[in-house]
């Protein structure tokens, strides 16, 4: 069986859901469909929660009413009058319930994380009803499922952690029989519930995570993430003029890229699938014929002059140089340094060390002053704003010892502040001035993905 997950843009309106119906209809394998809220709905629900918290009950109810209307309009998808009426009734009931919640919270002017989850879950609770009804209407026997009955989590509202074992049991008892009967179950992503049945959510973008959890629990043959782009790109299109689709990535490569803001895929998504080696395929619901990007546990490095799988950058960073005030790096120095970052809950992106100093980059500048003050108790500290990370990612960096040199030589002439080859040796990272980042990215992209003479065969495949 496979899991087909459709993101918010893939279900954003009547036409989009029509495409989902076609894509799901063409598939022959048993399938579980996971859907996000219609695009923009989660934000709108959070806004309604904010208005309620401010005590502006009228505005909060107005926001709910607008959402209600938008979902009602989706029911034109369903032609059979009886089915459409029952979808409308389900949507009316959901939004009546939501309005009641929002009204009550506006009175007390308080929205706890628990209440916020109760509100924000409505996006997925409504979208799965719509998609299930549309599938039925197209002659595909389907069944909507309440995600709160399926995904068991702890009680960390807004960022709940799944209970994999309990969830797997629910999948076995609730989803497997439907699949065995040839039905297409449709469930909202992002949403779960505690064993005590309190509604929870997994965190923004959590539908991918739901899809991966369900895929893992059902031992799926493949997890498809249907979105509005052709797949993972060789570089960020805002930085590089002509990025290409990467046809295949390893899980590690995809995680690195996701970390660098390749928004197509949430890194945590990957984890439940990685363990079981389930391939994840990113596909474009607006161009279902495009091959997309396949993410697998491992990927062949290949021979020849291949380059990295993709390049990435992260901009607007601060570099902090920390030198031990003793002549040599004393025992325990690094521990003291990182304890400071830990105390200020500031994560560090790149770290390089020499015998007497350590440099790090951070992007969260909120605690910069406090961090520097504490470091100065035992080290000389200087910092520089306006830095960027540029990173080449590829399994091949591990197997081809010359590749790192080729990456660096493409950057010749640009002043590099830090150079690091990660522990996995699947990336090589440089830190340079933010102003130089676009030029660095363009050069790398031209060198490895556009040059006539030495195209990466994986990039070449992408354009074939
Ligand atoms: N609807 C949720 C969000 O916008 C979850 C998701 O779409 O993945 O964050
Ligand atoms: Mg998403």
Short mmCIF file of C-alpha atoms and ligand atoms in Angstrom, two decimals:
data_model
loop_
_atom_site.label_atom_id
_atom_site.label_comp_id
_atom_site.label_asym_id
_atom_site.label_seq_id
_atom_site.Cartn_x
_atom_site.Cartn_y
_atom_site.Cartn_z
CA UNK A 1 0.00 0.00 0.00
CA UNK A 2 1.04 3.60 -0.29
CA UNK A 3 0.35 6.85 1.55
CA UNK A 4 -0.63 9.86 -0.57
CA UNK A 5 -0.34 13.14 1.27
CA UNK A 6 -1.74 16.32 -0.24
CA UNK A 7 -0.57 19.66 1.13
CA UNK A 8 -2.65 22.81 1.57
CA UNK A 9 -2.03 24.14 -1.93
CA UNK A 10 -3.08 20.79 -3.42
CA UNK A 11 -6.53 21.13 -1.83
CA UNK A 12 -6.82 24.90 -1.85
CA UNK A 13 -9.92 25.16 -4.06
CA UNK A 14 -12.43 23.22 -6.13
CA UNK A 15 -10.08 22.77 -9.10
CA UNK A 16 -7.25 21.62 -6.86
CA UNK A 17 -9.39 18.99 -5.15
CA UNK A 18 -10.56 17.93 -8.61
CA UNK A 19 -6.92 17.21 -9.48
CA UNK A 20 -6.50 15.27 -6.24
CA UNK A 21 -9.47 13.10 -7.19
CA UNK A 22 -7.84 12.34 -10.55
CA UNK A 23 -4.47 11.55 -9.02
CA UNK A 24 -5.96 9.28 -6.37
CA UNK A 25 -8.28 7.72 -8.94
CA UNK A 26 -5.44 6.83 -11.30
CA UNK A 27 -3.52 5.02 -8.58
CA UNK A 28 -4.15 1.28 -8.51
CA UNK A 29 -2.47 0.34 -5.26
CA UNK A 30 -4.30 0.35 -1.92
CA UNK A 31 -3.81 3.85 -0.53
CA UNK A 32 -4.31 5.99 2.52
CA UNK A 33 -4.91 9.64 1.69
CA UNK A 34 -3.63 12.26 4.15
CA UNK A 35 -4.63 15.88 3.66
CA UNK A 36 -3.63 19.26 5.03
CA UNK A 37 -6.06 22.05 5.72
CA UNK A 38 -6.96 24.13 2.66
CA UNK A 39 -4.10 26.58 2.14
CA UNK A 40 -4.21 29.57 4.45
CA UNK A 41 -6.78 28.00 6.76
CA UNK A 42 -4.38 27.12 9.57
CA UNK A 43 -3.15 30.72 9.64
CA UNK A 44 -6.71 32.00 9.63
CA UNK A 45 -7.63 29.71 12.53
CA UNK A 46 -4.64 30.95 14.52
CA UNK A 47 -5.77 34.48 13.80
CA UNK A 48 -9.26 33.65 15.09
CA UNK A 49 -7.64 32.27 18.25
CA UNK A 50 -5.64 35.46 18.65
CA UNK A 51 -8.75 37.61 18.29
CA UNK A 52 -10.55 35.50 20.89
CA UNK A 53 -7.64 35.88 23.26
CA UNK A 54 -7.87 39.64 22.86
CA UNK A 55 -11.52 39.42 23.80
CA UNK A 56 -12.68 40.50 20.36
CA UNK A 57 -15.44 37.92 20.09
CA UNK A 58 -17.16 39.62 17.16
CA UNK A 59 -14.02 39.65 15.01
CA UNK A 60 -13.16 36.08 16.00
CA UNK A 61 -16.63 34.88 15.01
CA UNK A 62 -16.37 36.85 11.79
CA UNK A 63 -13.14 35.02 10.98
CA UNK A 64 -14.83 31.69 11.66
CA UNK A 65 -17.76 32.68 9.46
CA UNK A 66 -15.44 33.48 6.55
CA UNK A 67 -13.81 30.07 6.91
CA UNK A 68 -17.21 28.42 7.11
CA UNK A 69 -18.20 30.07 3.83
CA UNK A 70 -14.98 29.06 2.12
CA UNK A 71 -15.53 25.42 3.09
CA UNK A 72 -19.19 25.54 2.12
CA UNK A 73 -18.22 26.72 -1.33
CA UNK A 74 -16.10 23.62 -1.77
CA UNK A 75 -19.20 21.42 -1.68
CA UNK A 76 -20.01 22.24 -5.33
CA UNK A 77 -17.41 19.54 -5.99
CA UNK A 78 -19.95 16.96 -5.02
CA UNK A 79 -22.65 16.50 -7.62
CA UNK A 80 -24.85 13.86 -5.99
CA UNK A 81 -27.39 15.94 -4.07
CA UNK A 82 -27.72 13.67 -1.07
CA UNK A 83 -23.99 13.35 -0.65
CA UNK A 84 -23.56 17.07 -1.01
CA UNK A 85 -26.22 17.71 1.62
CA UNK A 86 -24.55 15.40 4.08
CA UNK A 87 -21.14 17.05 3.43
CA UNK A 88 -22.73 20.45 3.99
CA UNK A 89 -24.30 19.23 7.22
CA UNK A 90 -20.93 17.91 8.40
CA UNK A 91 -19.24 21.22 7.62
CA UNK A 92 -22.00 23.21 9.29
CA UNK A 93 -21.67 21.08 12.39
CA UNK A 94 -17.89 21.51 12.50
CA UNK A 95 -18.05 25.27 12.16
CA UNK A 96 -20.92 25.59 14.64
CA UNK A 97 -18.74 23.76 17.13
CA UNK A 98 -15.77 25.98 16.31
CA UNK A 99 -17.85 29.10 16.71
CA UNK A 100 -18.95 27.92 20.13
CA UNK A 101 -15.35 27.40 21.20
CA UNK A 102 -14.20 30.77 19.89
CA UNK A 103 -17.16 32.55 21.49
CA UNK A 104 -16.45 31.02 24.89
CA UNK A 105 -12.71 31.78 24.73
CA UNK A 106 -13.38 35.39 23.76
CA UNK A 107 -15.46 35.77 26.91
CA UNK A 108 -12.66 34.60 29.19
CA UNK A 109 -10.03 36.29 26.99
CA UNK A 110 -7.75 33.34 27.35
CA UNK A 111 -6.54 30.79 24.82
CA UNK A 112 -4.37 28.08 26.34
CA UNK A 113 -2.17 25.92 24.12
CA UNK A 114 -4.76 23.20 24.62
CA UNK A 115 -7.59 25.44 23.40
CA UNK A 116 -5.49 26.66 20.50
CA UNK A 117 -5.03 23.05 19.34
CA UNK A 118 -8.77 22.50 19.62
CA UNK A 119 -9.28 25.46 17.28
CA UNK A 120 -6.50 24.88 14.79
CA UNK A 121 -7.42 21.22 14.25
CA UNK A 122 -10.61 22.24 12.47
CA UNK A 123 -8.71 22.95 9.26
CA UNK A 124 -7.76 19.30 8.79
CA UNK A 125 -10.98 17.97 10.29
CA UNK A 126 -12.90 19.84 7.58
CA UNK A 127 -10.58 19.23 4.62
CA UNK A 128 -10.62 15.44 5.01
CA UNK A 129 -14.43 15.45 4.86
CA UNK A 130 -14.37 17.42 1.62
CA UNK A 131 -11.77 15.23 -0.06
CA UNK A 132 -13.49 12.01 1.02
CA UNK A 133 -16.83 13.23 -0.33
CA UNK A 134 -15.22 14.31 -3.61
CA UNK A 135 -13.61 10.88 -4.02
CA UNK A 136 -16.92 9.16 -3.31
CA UNK A 137 -18.62 11.39 -5.81
CA UNK A 138 -16.11 10.34 -8.45
CA UNK A 139 -16.98 6.72 -7.79
CA UNK A 140 -14.08 5.84 -5.52
CA UNK A 141 -15.33 4.14 -2.40
CA UNK A 142 -13.71 6.15 0.35
CA UNK A 143 -14.11 6.82 4.04
CA UNK A 144 -13.05 9.83 6.11
CA UNK A 145 -11.35 9.12 9.40
CA UNK A 146 -11.00 11.36 12.43
CA UNK A 147 -7.27 11.91 12.91
CA UNK A 148 -7.89 12.15 16.65
CA UNK A 149 -8.89 8.51 16.67
CA UNK A 150 -5.78 7.50 14.76
CA UNK A 151 -2.75 9.51 15.84
CA UNK A 152 -2.01 9.08 19.54
CA UNK A 153 0.27 11.72 21.02
CA UNK A 154 1.49 13.11 24.30
CA UNK A 155 -0.01 16.29 25.70
CA UNK A 156 2.57 18.82 24.46
CA UNK A 157 0.02 21.01 22.74
CA UNK A 158 1.25 22.68 19.58
CA UNK A 159 4.21 20.32 19.29
CA UNK A 160 2.87 16.96 20.37
CA UNK A 161 5.05 13.87 20.12
CA UNK A 162 3.48 10.74 18.66
CA UNK A 163 3.14 7.49 20.55
CA UNK A 164 4.21 5.24 17.72
CA UNK A 165 3.11 1.99 19.30
CA UNK A 166 -0.36 3.18 20.21
CA UNK A 167 -0.75 4.80 16.78
CA UNK A 168 0.33 1.62 15.02
CA UNK A 169 -2.36 -0.28 16.89
CA UNK A 170 -5.00 2.21 15.80
CA UNK A 171 -3.79 1.95 12.22
CA UNK A 172 -4.10 -1.80 12.43
CA UNK A 173 -7.63 -1.73 13.79
CA UNK A 174 -9.00 1.28 11.88
CA UNK A 175 -7.16 1.60 8.57
CA UNK A 176 -6.13 -1.91 7.61
CA UNK A 177 -9.67 -3.28 7.44
CA UNK A 178 -10.74 -0.40 5.17
CA UNK A 179 -7.80 -1.00 2.86
CA UNK A 180 -8.57 -4.71 2.83
CA UNK A 181 -12.12 -3.87 1.74
CA UNK A 182 -10.78 -1.80 -1.14
CA UNK A 183 -11.83 1.54 0.39
CA UNK A 184 -9.72 4.68 0.27
CA UNK A 185 -9.44 6.10 3.81
CA UNK A 186 -8.93 9.88 4.01
CA UNK A 187 -7.54 11.45 7.15
CA UNK A 188 -6.34 14.91 8.12
CA UNK A 189 -2.67 15.32 8.87
CA UNK A 190 -1.18 17.49 11.61
CA UNK A 191 -3.87 16.52 14.15
CA UNK A 192 -3.84 13.92 16.87
CA UNK A 193 -5.15 13.35 20.36
CA UNK A 194 -3.87 12.25 23.72
CA UNK A 195 -5.02 8.90 25.15
CA UNK A 196 -7.48 11.00 27.18
CA UNK A 197 -8.78 12.27 23.82
CA UNK A 198 -7.66 15.86 24.07
CA UNK A 199 -6.99 17.30 20.62
CA UNK A 200 -3.32 17.95 19.85
CA UNK A 201 -1.30 19.13 16.86
CA UNK A 202 2.19 18.17 15.74
CA UNK A 203 3.47 21.66 14.92
CA UNK A 204 3.32 23.72 11.74
CA UNK A 205 3.82 21.73 8.59
CA UNK A 206 3.04 18.60 10.60
CA UNK A 207 0.96 16.89 7.93
CA UNK A 208 4.08 15.50 6.32
CA UNK A 209 5.01 14.06 9.69
CA UNK A 210 1.57 12.46 10.00
CA UNK A 211 1.97 10.93 6.55
CA UNK A 212 5.35 9.49 7.49
CA UNK A 213 4.03 8.13 10.79
CA UNK A 214 1.09 6.49 9.07
CA UNK A 215 3.31 5.16 6.31
CA UNK A 216 5.71 3.70 8.86
CA UNK A 217 2.90 2.16 10.92
CA UNK A 218 1.35 0.56 7.86
CA UNK A 219 4.73 -0.51 6.42
CA UNK A 220 3.85 1.41 3.25
CA UNK A 221 5.75 0.72 0.06
CA UNK A 222 5.97 4.44 -0.61
CA UNK A 223 4.95 7.77 0.86
CA UNK A 224 3.96 10.39 -1.70
CA UNK A 225 4.08 14.04 -0.71
CA UNK A 226 1.97 15.93 -3.25
CA UNK A 227 2.74 19.63 -3.30
CA UNK A 228 2.88 22.56 -5.71
CA UNK A 229 6.47 22.27 -6.90
CA UNK A 230 8.20 19.66 -9.05
CA UNK A 231 10.41 18.38 -6.23
CA UNK A 232 13.57 19.30 -4.37
CA UNK A 233 15.70 21.69 -6.35
CA UNK A 234 19.43 21.87 -6.88
CA UNK A 235 19.33 25.35 -5.30
CA UNK A 236 16.93 27.93 -3.90
CA UNK A 237 15.24 29.66 -6.87
CA UNK A 238 15.33 32.96 -4.99
CA UNK A 239 19.11 32.81 -5.07
CA UNK A 240 19.98 30.90 -8.24
CA UNK A 241 18.45 31.75 -11.60
CA UNK A 242 17.89 28.31 -13.08
CA UNK A 243 17.72 25.56 -10.47
CA UNK A 244 16.83 22.04 -11.57
CA UNK A 245 14.86 19.26 -9.97
CA UNK A 246 16.97 16.66 -8.18
CA UNK A 247 15.59 13.29 -9.29
CA UNK A 248 16.87 11.31 -6.32
CA UNK A 249 18.26 12.10 -2.89
CA UNK A 250 19.31 10.07 0.08
CA UNK A 251 17.49 10.67 3.36
CA UNK A 252 20.62 12.35 4.74
CA UNK A 253 20.91 14.68 1.78
CA UNK A 254 17.25 15.60 2.00
CA UNK A 255 17.57 16.29 5.74
CA UNK A 256 20.52 18.58 5.16
CA UNK A 257 18.62 20.49 2.50
CA UNK A 258 15.48 20.74 4.60
CA UNK A 259 17.57 22.18 7.38
CA UNK A 260 18.74 24.85 4.96
CA UNK A 261 15.20 25.86 4.34
CA UNK A 262 14.24 23.70 1.36
CA UNK A 263 10.64 24.15 2.41
CA UNK A 264 9.34 21.26 0.36
CA UNK A 265 9.86 18.79 3.14
CA UNK A 266 9.98 19.05 6.91
CA UNK A 267 13.08 17.24 8.21
CA UNK A 268 11.20 15.50 11.00
CA UNK A 269 8.96 13.99 8.35
CA UNK A 270 11.76 11.85 7.24
CA UNK A 271 12.56 10.21 10.52
CA UNK A 272 9.74 7.67 10.87
CA UNK A 273 10.24 6.63 7.26
CA UNK A 274 14.04 6.44 7.49
CA UNK A 275 13.94 3.74 10.12
CA UNK A 276 12.02 1.42 7.85
CA UNK A 277 13.64 2.45 4.59
CA UNK A 278 10.34 3.59 3.10
CA UNK A 279 10.90 5.76 0.02
CA UNK A 280 9.35 9.22 0.02
CA UNK A 281 8.39 10.74 -3.31
CA UNK A 282 7.75 14.46 -3.72
CA UNK A 283 5.30 15.15 -6.52
CA UNK A 284 3.51 18.14 -8.04
CA UNK A 285 -0.27 17.87 -7.98
CA UNK A 286 -0.44 20.52 -10.71
CA UNK A 287 1.88 18.48 -12.93
CA UNK A 288 1.27 14.89 -11.88
CA UNK A 289 3.21 13.59 -14.91
CA UNK A 290 6.49 15.16 -13.66
CA UNK A 291 8.76 12.53 -12.09
CA UNK A 292 9.38 14.49 -8.88
CA UNK A 293 12.10 13.76 -6.36
CA UNK A 294 12.52 10.32 -4.88
CA UNK A 295 14.06 10.19 -1.41
CA UNK A 296 15.47 6.87 -0.36
CA UNK A 297 17.57 5.64 2.54
CA UNK A 298 20.68 5.43 0.43
CA UNK A 299 21.64 6.50 -3.03
CA UNK A 300 24.38 5.24 -5.31
CA UNK A 301 27.32 7.62 -5.45
CA UNK A 302 28.09 6.68 -9.05
CA UNK A 303 31.47 7.04 -10.72
CA UNK A 304 32.95 9.76 -12.83
CA UNK A 305 33.03 13.44 -12.18
CA UNK A 306 29.65 13.80 -10.55
CA UNK A 307 29.10 16.69 -8.20
CA UNK A 308 26.99 17.32 -5.13
CA UNK A 309 23.26 16.55 -5.18
CA UNK A 310 22.32 20.14 -4.44
CA UNK A 311 23.60 23.36 -2.93
CA UNK A 312 21.98 25.47 -0.27
CA UNK A 313 22.51 28.63 1.68
CA UNK A 314 21.34 30.25 4.85
CA UNK A 315 21.65 33.99 5.07
CA UNK A 316 21.73 36.78 7.63
CA UNK A 317 23.84 34.98 10.21
CA UNK A 318 26.18 36.15 12.94
CA UNK A 319 29.63 34.66 13.35
CA UNK A 320 31.05 34.57 16.86
CA UNK A 321 34.78 33.96 17.40
CA UNK A 322 35.66 32.71 20.84
CA UNK A 323 39.30 32.39 21.88
CA UNK A 324 40.39 30.84 25.12
CA UNK A 325 42.03 33.48 27.30
CA UNK A 326 44.55 30.84 28.31
CA UNK A 327 47.11 30.17 25.65
CA UNK A 328 45.81 26.76 24.68
CA UNK A 329 42.34 25.40 24.61
CA UNK A 330 41.96 24.22 28.14
CA UNK A 331 40.26 20.99 29.01
CA UNK A 332 36.55 21.72 29.35
CA UNK A 333 36.67 24.90 27.28
CA UNK A 334 34.29 23.69 24.59
CA UNK A 335 31.87 22.42 27.18
CA UNK A 336 31.78 25.84 28.83
CA UNK A 337 31.29 27.53 25.47
CA UNK A 338 28.36 25.35 24.46
CA UNK A 339 26.78 25.53 27.89
CA UNK A 340 26.38 29.25 27.31
CA UNK A 341 24.50 28.66 24.05
CA UNK A 342 22.41 26.02 25.74
CA UNK A 343 21.47 28.33 28.61
CA UNK A 344 20.28 30.91 26.11
CA UNK A 345 18.50 28.25 24.03
CA UNK A 346 20.31 29.43 20.95
CA UNK A 347 21.22 26.83 18.41
CA UNK A 348 24.48 26.94 16.60
CA UNK A 349 24.69 26.25 12.87
CA UNK A 350 28.33 25.79 11.94
CA UNK A 351 31.23 25.19 14.31
CA UNK A 352 34.91 25.29 13.46
CA UNK A 353 37.74 25.01 15.92
CA UNK A 354 41.44 25.61 15.97
CA UNK A 355 43.87 24.91 18.80
CA UNK A 356 43.06 28.15 20.55
CA UNK A 357 39.72 29.32 19.32
CA UNK A 358 36.30 28.24 18.21
CA UNK A 359 34.00 29.98 15.77
CA UNK A 360 30.28 29.42 15.53
CA UNK A 361 27.42 30.89 13.57
CA UNK A 362 23.95 31.60 14.91
CA UNK A 363 20.87 33.01 13.24
CA UNK A 364 18.84 33.75 16.36
CA UNK A 365 20.19 37.08 17.56
CA UNK A 366 17.77 37.64 20.41
CA UNK A 367 20.24 36.58 23.09
CA UNK A 368 23.42 37.75 21.41
CA UNK A 369 24.30 40.30 24.07
CA UNK A 370 23.78 37.87 26.93
CA UNK A 371 25.75 35.15 25.18
CA UNK A 372 28.69 37.41 24.47
CA UNK A 373 28.71 38.76 28.04
CA UNK A 374 28.81 35.25 29.51
CA UNK A 375 31.47 34.04 27.09
CA UNK A 376 33.64 37.04 27.99
CA UNK A 377 33.91 35.67 31.53
CA UNK A 378 36.41 33.13 30.23
CA UNK A 379 37.25 33.96 26.61
CA UNK A 380 38.04 36.74 24.16
CA UNK A 381 34.97 37.21 22.02
CA UNK A 382 34.28 39.08 18.82
CA UNK A 383 31.35 38.82 16.47
CA UNK A 384 30.41 39.84 12.98
CA UNK A 385 26.95 40.29 11.53
CA UNK A 386 25.98 39.86 7.88
CA UNK A 387 27.38 36.38 7.29
CA UNK A 388 25.96 33.46 5.33
CA UNK A 389 26.42 29.72 5.09
CA UNK A 390 26.83 28.16 1.67
CA UNK A 391 26.73 24.42 1.62
CA UNK A 392 27.16 21.69 -0.97
CA UNK A 393 25.31 18.51 -0.05
CA UNK A 394 25.96 15.10 -1.50
CA UNK A 395 26.70 11.49 -0.60
CA UNK A 396 29.44 11.74 -3.20
CA UNK A 397 31.45 14.04 -0.94
CA UNK A 398 32.07 11.00 1.21
CA UNK A 399 33.29 8.77 -1.58
CA UNK A 400 35.05 11.22 -3.88
CA UNK A 401 37.90 12.83 -1.99
CA UNK A 402 38.48 15.42 -4.72
CA UNK A 403 34.98 16.80 -4.66
CA UNK A 404 35.49 19.06 -1.63
CA UNK A 405 38.48 20.63 -3.37
CA UNK A 406 36.44 21.16 -6.51
CA UNK A 407 33.73 22.89 -4.47
CA UNK A 408 36.26 25.19 -2.82
CA UNK A 409 38.02 25.96 -6.09
CA UNK A 410 34.72 27.13 -7.59
CA UNK A 411 34.67 29.76 -4.83
CA UNK A 412 38.19 31.00 -5.50
CA UNK A 413 38.61 34.69 -4.75
CA UNK A 414 35.68 34.94 -2.34
CA UNK A 415 36.90 35.44 1.23
CA UNK A 416 35.88 32.46 3.33
CA UNK A 417 35.44 33.02 7.05
CA UNK A 418 34.96 29.38 8.02
CA UNK A 419 35.18 26.03 6.24
CA UNK A 420 33.70 22.84 7.62
CA UNK A 421 33.13 19.36 6.38
CA UNK A 422 30.40 17.86 8.53
CA UNK A 423 30.85 14.72 10.55
CA UNK A 424 28.85 12.74 8.04
CA UNK A 425 31.12 14.12 5.30
CA UNK A 426 28.02 14.45 3.19
CA UNK A 427 28.36 18.18 2.98
CA UNK A 428 30.97 20.84 2.76
CA UNK A 429 30.06 24.14 4.29
CA UNK A 430 31.63 27.55 4.02
CA UNK A 431 30.79 30.71 5.88
CA UNK A 432 31.29 33.94 3.97
CA UNK A 433 29.94 37.47 3.84
CA UNK A 434 26.24 37.53 3.17
CA UNK A 435 26.85 39.91 0.26
CA UNK A 436 28.97 37.21 -1.40
CA UNK A 437 26.40 34.42 -0.95
CA UNK A 438 24.48 34.92 -4.23
CA UNK A 439 27.71 34.96 -6.25
CA UNK A 440 28.96 31.86 -4.43
CA UNK A 441 25.72 30.04 -5.11
CA UNK A 442 25.66 31.02 -8.78
CA UNK A 443 29.24 29.91 -9.25
CA UNK A 444 28.67 26.54 -7.60
CA UNK A 445 25.48 26.02 -9.53
CA UNK A 446 27.13 26.81 -12.83
CA UNK A 447 30.09 24.62 -11.98
CA UNK A 448 28.13 21.52 -10.97
CA UNK A 449 24.71 21.78 -12.56
CA UNK A 450 25.02 23.90 -15.67
CA UNK A 451 28.53 23.51 -17.12
CA UNK A 452 28.57 21.69 -20.43
CA UNK A 453 31.72 19.77 -19.69
CA UNK A 454 31.03 18.31 -16.28
CA UNK A 455 27.38 18.13 -15.42
CA UNK A 456 26.44 16.03 -12.44
CA UNK A 457 24.77 13.01 -13.94
CA UNK A 458 22.00 13.32 -11.39
CA UNK A 459 21.29 16.90 -12.41
CA UNK A 460 21.50 15.89 -16.05
CA UNK A 461 18.85 13.28 -15.39
CA UNK A 462 16.64 15.97 -13.90
CA UNK A 463 16.51 17.87 -17.14
CA UNK A 464 16.21 14.80 -19.35
N1 LIG B 1 -2.15 22.78 8.15
C1 LIG B 1 -0.95 22.71 8.96
C2 LIG B 1 -0.09 23.91 8.72
O1 LIG B 1 -0.43 24.77 7.91
C3 LIG B 1 -0.21 21.44 8.76
C4 LIG B 1 0.29 21.19 7.36
O2 LIG B 1 -0.27 21.70 6.41
O3 LIG B 1 1.25 20.42 7.23
O4 LIG B 1 0.93 24.04 9.35
MG1 LIG B 2 3.43 21.53 4.29
#
